[in-house]
Amino acid sequence: MEFMAIEVLLNVDHTYRHDLESFFYVLLWQCSRRGWGSYTGNYEEIANAKRGNVDANGFERILAKEFPPEFNCVKSLCNKLRSILFPIRDDAIFTGTPKDPEIVYGPIIKAFDMAIDGISAD
């Protein structure tokens, strides 16, 4: 359940965006070495905990406290991916799936390209 997309936990039909969200959680877990602790409770409670971790305040805490210095080079990538996958709409994170996949895929590919260029330059 640690890597399941929020909407999948809430029994929403699986989409391409949910795969990207799951990959995002794997990336964060690998970078933080420890993950975010174990999620307990029912699927709805776990989904709510994840929402708290990916909102702007919760996510900044994860980047600041959980990432070791060796992974500073990917913090901006993770922050960009979070903003692509969880845009703010009506003062809350949006976890839905755009009908046009390019709305998500294009910016994600660009974010990775920029991160790779930045790492290569270092």
Coordinates of N, CA and C in Angstrom, one line a residue:
M1 N 0.8 -1.2 0.0 CA 0.0 0.0 0.0 C 0.9 1.3 0.0
E2 N 2.1 1.1 0.4 CA 3.0 2.3 0.5 C 3.1 3.0 -0.9
F3 N 3.1 2.3 -2.0 CA 3.3 2.9 -3.3 C 2.0 3.1 -4.1
M4 N 0.9 2.8 -3.5 CA -0.4 2.9 -4.2 C -0.8 4.3 -4.3
A5 N -1.4 4.7 -5.5 CA -1.9 6.0 -5.7 C -3.1 6.3 -4.8
I6 N -3.2 7.6 -4.4 CA -4.3 8.0 -3.5 C -5.7 7.5 -4.0
E7 N -6.0 7.8 -5.3 CA -7.3 7.4 -5.8 C -7.5 5.9 -5.9
V8 N -6.4 5.2 -6.2 CA -6.5 3.7 -6.2 C -6.9 3.2 -4.8
L9 N -6.3 3.8 -3.8 CA -6.7 3.5 -2.4 C -8.2 3.8 -2.1
L10 N -8.7 4.7 -2.9 CA -10.1 5.1 -2.7 C -11.1 4.4 -3.7
N11 N -10.5 3.4 -4.4 CA -11.3 2.5 -5.3 C -11.7 3.2 -6.5
V12 N -10.9 4.2 -7.0 CA -11.2 4.9 -8.3 C -10.5 4.0 -9.3
D13 N -11.1 3.9 -10.5 CA -10.5 3.1 -11.6 C -9.1 3.5 -11.9
H14 N -8.2 2.6 -12.1 CA -6.8 2.8 -12.3 C -6.6 3.5 -13.7
T15 N -5.7 4.5 -13.7 CA -5.3 5.2 -14.9 C -3.8 5.3 -15.0
Y16 N -3.4 5.8 -16.1 CA -1.9 6.0 -16.4 C -1.3 6.9 -15.3
R17 N -2.1 7.9 -14.8 CA -1.6 8.9 -13.8 C -1.2 8.2 -12.5
H18 N -2.0 7.2 -12.2 CA -1.8 6.4 -11.0 C -0.5 5.7 -11.0
D19 N -0.1 5.2 -12.2 CA 1.2 4.5 -12.3 C 2.3 5.6 -12.1
L20 N 2.2 6.8 -12.6 CA 3.2 7.8 -12.4 C 3.3 8.2 -10.9
E21 N 2.1 8.3 -10.3 CA 2.1 8.6 -8.8 C 2.8 7.5 -8.0
S22 N 2.6 6.2 -8.4 CA 3.2 5.1 -7.7 C 4.7 5.2 -7.9
F23 N 5.2 5.5 -9.1 CA 6.6 5.6 -9.4 C 7.2 6.8 -8.5
F24 N 6.4 7.8 -8.4 CA 6.8 9.0 -7.6 C 7.1 8.5 -6.1
Y25 N 6.2 7.7 -5.6 CA 6.4 7.2 -4.2 C 7.6 6.4 -4.1
V26 N 7.9 5.5 -5.1 CA 9.1 4.7 -5.1 C 10.3 5.5 -5.1
L27 N 10.3 6.6 -5.9 CA 11.5 7.5 -6.0 C 11.7 8.2 -4.6
L28 N 10.6 8.7 -4.0 CA 10.8 9.3 -2.7 C 11.3 8.3 -1.7
W29 N 10.7 7.1 -1.7 CA 11.1 6.1 -0.7 C 12.6 5.8 -0.8
Q30 N 13.1 5.6 -2.1 CA 14.5 5.3 -2.3 C 15.4 6.4 -1.9
C31 N 15.0 7.7 -2.2 CA 15.8 8.8 -1.8 C 15.8 9.0 -0.3
S32 N 14.7 8.8 0.4 CA 14.7 9.0 1.8 C 15.2 7.8 2.6
R33 N 15.5 6.7 2.0 CA 16.0 5.5 2.6 C 15.1 4.8 3.6
R34 N 14.2 5.5 4.2 CA 13.4 4.9 5.3 C 11.9 4.9 4.9
G35 N 11.6 5.7 3.9 CA 10.1 5.8 3.7 C 9.5 6.8 4.7
W36 N 8.2 6.8 4.8 CA 7.5 7.7 5.7 C 6.9 6.9 6.8
G37 N 7.5 5.9 7.2 CA 6.9 5.1 8.3 C 5.9 4.2 7.7
S38 N 5.3 3.3 8.5 CA 4.3 2.4 8.0 C 3.0 3.0 8.0
Y39 N 2.3 2.8 6.9 CA 0.9 3.3 6.8 C 0.0 2.2 7.5
T40 N -0.8 2.7 8.4 CA -1.8 1.7 9.0 C -3.2 2.3 8.9
G41 N -4.2 1.5 9.0 CA -5.5 1.9 8.9 C -6.2 1.4 7.7
N42 N -7.4 1.8 7.4 CA -8.1 1.4 6.2 C -7.6 2.2 5.0
Y43 N -8.0 1.8 3.8 CA -7.5 2.5 2.6 C -7.8 4.0 2.6
E44 N -8.9 4.4 3.1 CA -9.3 5.8 3.2 C -8.3 6.6 4.1
E45 N -8.0 6.0 5.2 CA -7.1 6.6 6.2 C -5.7 6.8 5.6
I46 N -5.3 5.7 4.9 CA -4.0 5.8 4.3 C -3.9 6.9 3.2
A47 N -5.0 6.9 2.4 CA -5.1 8.0 1.3 C -5.0 9.4 2.0
N48 N -5.7 9.6 3.1 CA -5.6 10.9 3.7 C -4.2 11.2 4.3
A49 N -3.5 10.2 4.8 CA -2.2 10.4 5.2 C -1.3 10.8 4.1
K50 N -1.4 10.1 2.9 CA -0.6 10.5 1.8 C -0.9 11.9 1.3
R51 N -2.2 12.3 1.3 CA -2.5 13.7 1.0 C -1.7 14.7 1.8
G52 N -1.7 14.4 3.1 CA -0.9 15.2 4.0 C 0.6 15.3 3.7
N53 N 1.1 14.2 3.2 CA 2.5 14.1 2.8 C 2.9 14.8 1.5
V54 N 1.9 14.9 0.6 CA 2.2 15.5 -0.7 C 1.7 17.0 -0.8
D55 N 1.0 17.5 0.3 CA 0.7 18.9 0.2 C 2.0 19.7 0.4
A56 N 1.9 20.9 0.1 CA 3.1 21.8 0.0 C 3.9 21.7 1.3
N57 N 3.2 21.9 2.5 CA 3.9 21.9 3.8 C 4.5 20.6 4.1
G58 N 3.7 19.5 4.0 CA 4.2 18.2 4.3 C 5.3 17.7 3.4
F59 N 5.3 18.1 2.2 CA 6.3 17.7 1.3 C 7.6 18.4 1.5
E60 N 7.6 19.7 1.9 CA 8.8 20.4 2.2 C 9.5 19.8 3.4
R61 N 8.7 19.3 4.4 CA 9.3 18.6 5.5 C 10.0 17.4 5.1
I62 N 9.4 16.6 4.2 CA 10.0 15.4 3.8 C 11.3 15.6 3.1
L63 N 11.3 16.6 2.2 CA 12.6 16.9 1.5 C 13.7 17.4 2.5
A64 N 13.3 18.2 3.4 CA 14.3 18.8 4.4 C 14.8 17.8 5.4
K65 N 13.9 16.9 5.9 CA 14.3 16.0 7.0 C 14.6 14.6 6.6
E66 N 14.1 14.1 5.5 CA 14.2 12.7 5.2 C 15.3 12.4 4.1
F67 N 15.6 13.4 3.3 CA 16.6 13.2 2.2 C 18.0 13.4 2.8
P68 N 18.9 12.4 2.6 CA 20.3 12.6 3.0 C 20.9 13.6 2.0
P69 N 22.0 14.2 2.4 CA 22.7 15.2 1.6 C 23.1 14.7 0.2
E70 N 23.4 13.4 0.1 CA 23.8 12.8 -1.2 C 22.7 13.0 -2.2
F71 N 21.4 13.2 -1.8 CA 20.3 13.2 -2.7 C 19.8 14.7 -2.9
N72 N 20.6 15.7 -2.5 CA 20.2 17.0 -2.7 C 19.9 17.3 -4.2
C73 N 20.7 16.6 -5.0 CA 20.6 16.9 -6.5 C 19.2 16.5 -7.1
V74 N 18.4 15.7 -6.3 CA 17.1 15.3 -6.9 C 16.0 15.9 -6.1
K75 N 16.3 16.8 -5.1 CA 15.2 17.4 -4.4 C 14.3 18.3 -5.3
S76 N 14.9 19.0 -6.2 CA 14.1 19.9 -7.1 C 13.3 19.1 -8.1
L77 N 13.9 17.9 -8.5 CA 13.1 17.0 -9.4 C 11.9 16.5 -8.6
C78 N 12.1 16.1 -7.4 CA 10.9 15.5 -6.6 C 9.9 16.6 -6.4
N79 N 10.3 17.8 -6.1 CA 9.4 18.9 -5.9 C 8.6 19.2 -7.2
K80 N 9.3 19.2 -8.3 CA 8.6 19.5 -9.6 C 7.6 18.4 -9.9
L81 N 8.0 17.1 -9.7 CA 7.1 16.0 -9.9 C 5.9 16.1 -9.0
R82 N 6.1 16.5 -7.8 CA 4.9 16.7 -6.9 C 4.0 17.7 -7.4
S83 N 4.5 18.8 -7.9 CA 3.6 19.9 -8.4 C 2.9 19.5 -9.7
I84 N 3.5 18.6 -10.5 CA 2.9 18.1 -11.7 C 1.8 17.1 -11.3
L85 N 2.1 16.2 -10.5 CA 1.1 15.2 -10.1 C 0.0 15.6 -9.2
F86 N 0.3 16.6 -8.4 CA -0.7 17.1 -7.4 C -0.9 18.6 -7.5
P87 N -1.4 19.1 -8.6 CA -1.6 20.6 -8.7 C -2.7 21.0 -7.7
I88 N -2.5 22.3 -7.3 CA -3.5 22.9 -6.4 C -4.7 23.4 -7.2
R89 N -5.9 22.9 -6.8 CA -7.1 23.4 -7.4 C -8.1 23.6 -6.3
D90 N -8.7 24.8 -6.3 CA -9.7 25.2 -5.2 C -9.0 25.0 -3.8
D91 N -7.8 25.4 -3.6 CA -7.1 25.4 -2.4 C -6.8 24.0 -1.8
A92 N -6.8 23.0 -2.7 CA -6.5 21.6 -2.3 C -5.8 20.9 -3.4
I93 N -5.0 19.8 -3.0 CA -4.3 19.1 -4.1 C -5.4 18.3 -4.9
F94 N -5.1 18.3 -6.2 CA -5.9 17.6 -7.2 C -5.3 16.2 -7.5
T95 N -6.0 15.1 -7.3 CA -5.4 13.8 -7.6 C -6.1 13.1 -8.8
G96 N -6.9 13.9 -9.5 CA -7.5 13.3 -10.7 C -6.6 13.1 -11.9
T97 N -7.1 12.5 -12.9 CA -6.4 12.2 -14.2 C -6.9 13.1 -15.3
P98 N -6.0 13.9 -15.9 CA -6.4 14.6 -17.1 C -6.7 13.7 -18.3
K99 N -7.7 14.0 -19.1 CA -8.0 13.1 -20.2 C -6.8 13.0 -21.2
D100 N -6.2 14.2 -21.4 CA -5.0 14.2 -22.4 C -3.8 13.8 -21.6
P101 N -3.2 12.7 -21.8 CA -2.0 12.3 -21.1 C -0.8 13.2 -21.2
E102 N -0.7 13.9 -22.4 CA 0.4 14.9 -22.6 C 0.4 16.0 -21.5
I103 N -0.7 16.3 -20.9 CA -0.7 17.3 -19.9 C 0.2 16.9 -18.7
V104 N 0.3 15.6 -18.5 CA 1.1 15.1 -17.4 C 2.5 14.6 -17.9
Y105 N 2.5 13.8 -19.0 CA 3.7 13.2 -19.5 C 4.7 14.2 -19.9
G106 N 4.3 15.2 -20.7 CA 5.2 16.2 -21.2 C 6.0 16.9 -20.1
P107 N 5.3 17.5 -19.1 CA 6.0 18.1 -18.0 C 6.9 17.2 -17.2
I108 N 6.5 15.9 -17.0 CA 7.3 15.0 -16.3 C 8.6 14.6 -17.0
I109 N 8.5 14.4 -18.3 CA 9.7 14.1 -19.1 C 10.6 15.3 -19.1
K110 N 10.1 16.5 -19.2 CA 10.9 17.8 -19.1 C 11.6 17.9 -17.8
A111 N 10.9 17.6 -16.7 CA 11.5 17.7 -15.4 C 12.6 16.7 -15.2
F112 N 12.5 15.5 -15.7 CA 13.6 14.5 -15.7 C 14.8 15.0 -16.5
D113 N 14.5 15.5 -17.7 CA 15.5 16.0 -18.6 C 16.3 17.1 -17.9
M114 N 15.6 18.0 -17.3 CA 16.3 19.1 -16.6 C 17.1 18.6 -15.4
A115 N 16.6 17.6 -14.7 CA 17.4 17.1 -13.6 C 18.6 16.4 -14.0
I116 N 18.5 15.6 -15.1 CA 19.7 15.0 -15.7 C 20.7 16.0 -16.2
D117 N 20.3 17.0 -16.8 CA 21.2 18.1 -17.3 C 21.9 18.7 -16.1
G118 N 21.1 19.0 -15.0 CA 21.7 19.6 -13.8 C 22.7 18.6 -13.1
I119 N 22.5 17.4 -13.1 CA 23.4 16.4 -12.5 C 24.6 16.3 -13.4
S120 N 24.4 16.2 -14.7 CA 25.6 16.1 -15.6 C 26.5 17.3 -15.5
A121 N 25.9 18.5 -15.2 CA 26.7 19.8 -15.1 C 27.5 19.8 -13.9
D122 N 27.1 19.1 -12.8 CA 27.8 19.1 -11.6 C 29.0 18.2 -11.7

